[in-house]
Tab-separated table of C-alpha atoms in Angstrom:
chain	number	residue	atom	x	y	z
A	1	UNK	CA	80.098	122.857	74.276
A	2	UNK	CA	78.572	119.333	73.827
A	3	UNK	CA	78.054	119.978	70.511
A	4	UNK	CA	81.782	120.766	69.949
A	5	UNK	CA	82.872	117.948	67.279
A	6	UNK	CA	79.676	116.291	68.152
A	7	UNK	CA	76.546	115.276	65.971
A	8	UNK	CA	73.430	116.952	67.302
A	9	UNK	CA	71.935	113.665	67.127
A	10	UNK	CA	74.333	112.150	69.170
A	11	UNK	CA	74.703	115.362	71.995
A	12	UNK	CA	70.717	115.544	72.099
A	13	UNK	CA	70.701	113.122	74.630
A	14	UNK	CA	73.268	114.397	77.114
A	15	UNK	CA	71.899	118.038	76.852
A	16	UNK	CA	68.769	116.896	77.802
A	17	UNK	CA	70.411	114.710	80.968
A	18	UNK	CA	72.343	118.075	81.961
A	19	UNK	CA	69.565	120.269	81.766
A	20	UNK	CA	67.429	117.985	84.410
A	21	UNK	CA	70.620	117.738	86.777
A	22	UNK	CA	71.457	121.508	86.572
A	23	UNK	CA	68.681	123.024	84.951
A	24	UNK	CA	70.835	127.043	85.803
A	25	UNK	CA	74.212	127.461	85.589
A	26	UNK	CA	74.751	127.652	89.537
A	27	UNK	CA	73.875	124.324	90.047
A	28	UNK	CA	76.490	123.262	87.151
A	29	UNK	CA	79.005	125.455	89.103
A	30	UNK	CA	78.412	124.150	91.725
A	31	UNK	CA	77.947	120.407	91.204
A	32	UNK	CA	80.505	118.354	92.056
A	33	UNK	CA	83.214	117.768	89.497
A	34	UNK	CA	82.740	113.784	89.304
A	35	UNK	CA	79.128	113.881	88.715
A	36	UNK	CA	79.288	116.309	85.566
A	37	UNK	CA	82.360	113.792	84.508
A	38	UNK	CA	79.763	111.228	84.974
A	39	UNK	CA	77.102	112.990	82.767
A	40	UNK	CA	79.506	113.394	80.422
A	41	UNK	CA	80.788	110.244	79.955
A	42	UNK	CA	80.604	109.012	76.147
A	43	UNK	CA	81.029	112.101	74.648
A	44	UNK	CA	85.039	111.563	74.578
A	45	UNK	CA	87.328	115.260	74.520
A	46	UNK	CA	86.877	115.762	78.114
A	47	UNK	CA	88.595	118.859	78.020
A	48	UNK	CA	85.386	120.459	76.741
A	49	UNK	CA	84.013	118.950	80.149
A	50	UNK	CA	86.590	120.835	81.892
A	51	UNK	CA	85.885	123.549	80.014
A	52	UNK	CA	81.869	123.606	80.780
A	53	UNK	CA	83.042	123.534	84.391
A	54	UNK	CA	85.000	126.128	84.685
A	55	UNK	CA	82.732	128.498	82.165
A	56	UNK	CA	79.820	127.710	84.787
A	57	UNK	CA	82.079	128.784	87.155
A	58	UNK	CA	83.021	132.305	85.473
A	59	UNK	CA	79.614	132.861	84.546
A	60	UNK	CA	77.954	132.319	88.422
A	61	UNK	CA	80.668	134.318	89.625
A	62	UNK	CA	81.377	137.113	87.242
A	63	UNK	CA	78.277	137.409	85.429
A	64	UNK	CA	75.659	136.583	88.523
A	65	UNK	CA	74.583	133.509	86.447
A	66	UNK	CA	73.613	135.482	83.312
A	67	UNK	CA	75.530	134.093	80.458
A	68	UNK	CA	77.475	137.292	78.835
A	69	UNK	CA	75.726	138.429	75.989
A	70	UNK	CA	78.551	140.469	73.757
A	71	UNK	CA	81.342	138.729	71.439
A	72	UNK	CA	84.181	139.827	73.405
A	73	UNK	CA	82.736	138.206	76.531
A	74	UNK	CA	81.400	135.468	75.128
A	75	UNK	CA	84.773	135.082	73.496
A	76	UNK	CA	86.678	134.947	77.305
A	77	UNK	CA	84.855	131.659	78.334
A	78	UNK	CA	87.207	128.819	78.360
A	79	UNK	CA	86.670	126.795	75.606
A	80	UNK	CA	84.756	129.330	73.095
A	81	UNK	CA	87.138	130.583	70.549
A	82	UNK	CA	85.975	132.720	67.624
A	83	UNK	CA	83.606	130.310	65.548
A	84	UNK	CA	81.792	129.439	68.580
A	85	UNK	CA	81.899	133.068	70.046
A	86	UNK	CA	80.604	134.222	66.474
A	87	UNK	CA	77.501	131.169	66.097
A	88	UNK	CA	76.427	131.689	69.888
A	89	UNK	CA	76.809	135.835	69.603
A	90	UNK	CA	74.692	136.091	66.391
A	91	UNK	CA	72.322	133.253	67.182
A	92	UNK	CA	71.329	133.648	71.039
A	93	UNK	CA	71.775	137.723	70.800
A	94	UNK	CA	71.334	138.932	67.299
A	95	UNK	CA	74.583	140.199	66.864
A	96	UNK	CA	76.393	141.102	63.702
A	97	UNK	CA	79.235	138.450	63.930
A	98	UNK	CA	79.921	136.385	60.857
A	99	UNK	CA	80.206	132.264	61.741
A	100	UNK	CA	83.347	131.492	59.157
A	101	UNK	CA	84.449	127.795	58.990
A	102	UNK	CA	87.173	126.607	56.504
A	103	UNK	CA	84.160	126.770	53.596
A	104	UNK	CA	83.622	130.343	54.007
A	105	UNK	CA	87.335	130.816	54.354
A	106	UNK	CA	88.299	129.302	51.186
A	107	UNK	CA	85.365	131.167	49.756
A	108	UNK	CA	86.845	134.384	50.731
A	109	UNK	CA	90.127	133.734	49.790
A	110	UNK	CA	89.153	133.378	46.510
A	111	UNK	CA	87.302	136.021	46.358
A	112	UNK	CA	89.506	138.447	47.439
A	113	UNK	CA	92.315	136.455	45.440
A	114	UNK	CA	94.406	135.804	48.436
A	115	UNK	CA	97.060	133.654	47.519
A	116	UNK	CA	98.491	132.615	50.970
A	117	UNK	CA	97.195	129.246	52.005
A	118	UNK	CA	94.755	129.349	54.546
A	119	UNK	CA	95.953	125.960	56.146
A	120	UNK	CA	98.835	127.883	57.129
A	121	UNK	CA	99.544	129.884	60.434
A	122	UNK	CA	99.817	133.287	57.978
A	123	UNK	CA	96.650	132.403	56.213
A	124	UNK	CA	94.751	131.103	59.411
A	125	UNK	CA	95.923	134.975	61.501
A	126	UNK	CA	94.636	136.308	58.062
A	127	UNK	CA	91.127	134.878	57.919
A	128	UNK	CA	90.241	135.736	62.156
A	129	UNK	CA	90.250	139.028	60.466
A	130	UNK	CA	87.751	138.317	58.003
A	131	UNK	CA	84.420	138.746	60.555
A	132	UNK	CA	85.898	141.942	61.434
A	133	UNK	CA	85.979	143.184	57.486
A	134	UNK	CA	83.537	141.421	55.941
C-alpha cells in the first residue's frame, strides 16, 4: 500500500521504518492507530494508512496473520482493488492474473477494435473483464 501512487524511491524509506516497528502483521494490528499515523506521515493519501490498518486487522483476525494468498481474497482487503490484487496475486503467489493499467488497456482495445472509450464508465466495466479473457 505505500507504494500506492508512490515512487519506490520515495516509499523505500518508510517500508523499511514499518518493518522494524511491526516486523508481522499482529503487531501492525495491533499498534496503536497514532503511531502507524506517525510512521506514515509524509507519504500524503492517508486513506491508504487507514486502509493498511484495517487490512492488518482482517488479516490477524481472519487469516491467523497469514496474508491470503488467492485473487479473490487478496481482492477483499480494503484498499486492494483489481490492479493491485492482480500485481500482488501473480508476483508473491505465482498466479495467473494479468496486471492491466490504462497501457495495456488501450492496447487491448485496439486490438480487439473496441470502439467504446475506455475513459468511460462502459469502457472502464469492459476492460475489468479483460484479465478474466485474456
Amino acid at each position: 500500500m505505500i507504494l500506492q501512487q508512490t515512487r519506490v524511491d520515495q516509499g523505500w524509506s518508510y517500508y523499511e521504518k514499518f518493518i522494524t516497528a511491526f516486523p508481522t502483521i499482529h503487531d501492525l494490528a495491533v499498534a496503536p492507530e497514532q503511531q502507524v499515523f506517525k510512521l506514515w506521515e509524509g507519504l500524503g493519501y492517508y486513506s491508504r494508512c487507514r486502509n493498511l490498518i484495517a487490512t492488518a486487522k482482517k488479516i490477524d483476525t481472519e487469516y491467523k496473520g497469514q496474508f491470503p494468498s488467492t485473487y479473490g481474497e487478496i481482492l477483499g482487503l480494503k484498499g486492494i482493488g483489481p490492479y493491485t490484487a492482480a500485481a500482488i496475486s501473480s508476483f508473491a503467489f505465482r498466479l495467473p492474473h494479468a496486471v492491466v493499467d490504462g497501457n495495456v488497456t488501450r492496447v487491448l482495445s485496439r486490438y480487439f477494435g473496441e470502439t467504446t472509450p475506455i475513459d468511460s464508465t462502459v469502457g472502464k466495466n469492459y476492460s475489468l473483464l479483460w484479465p478474466t479473457v485474456c
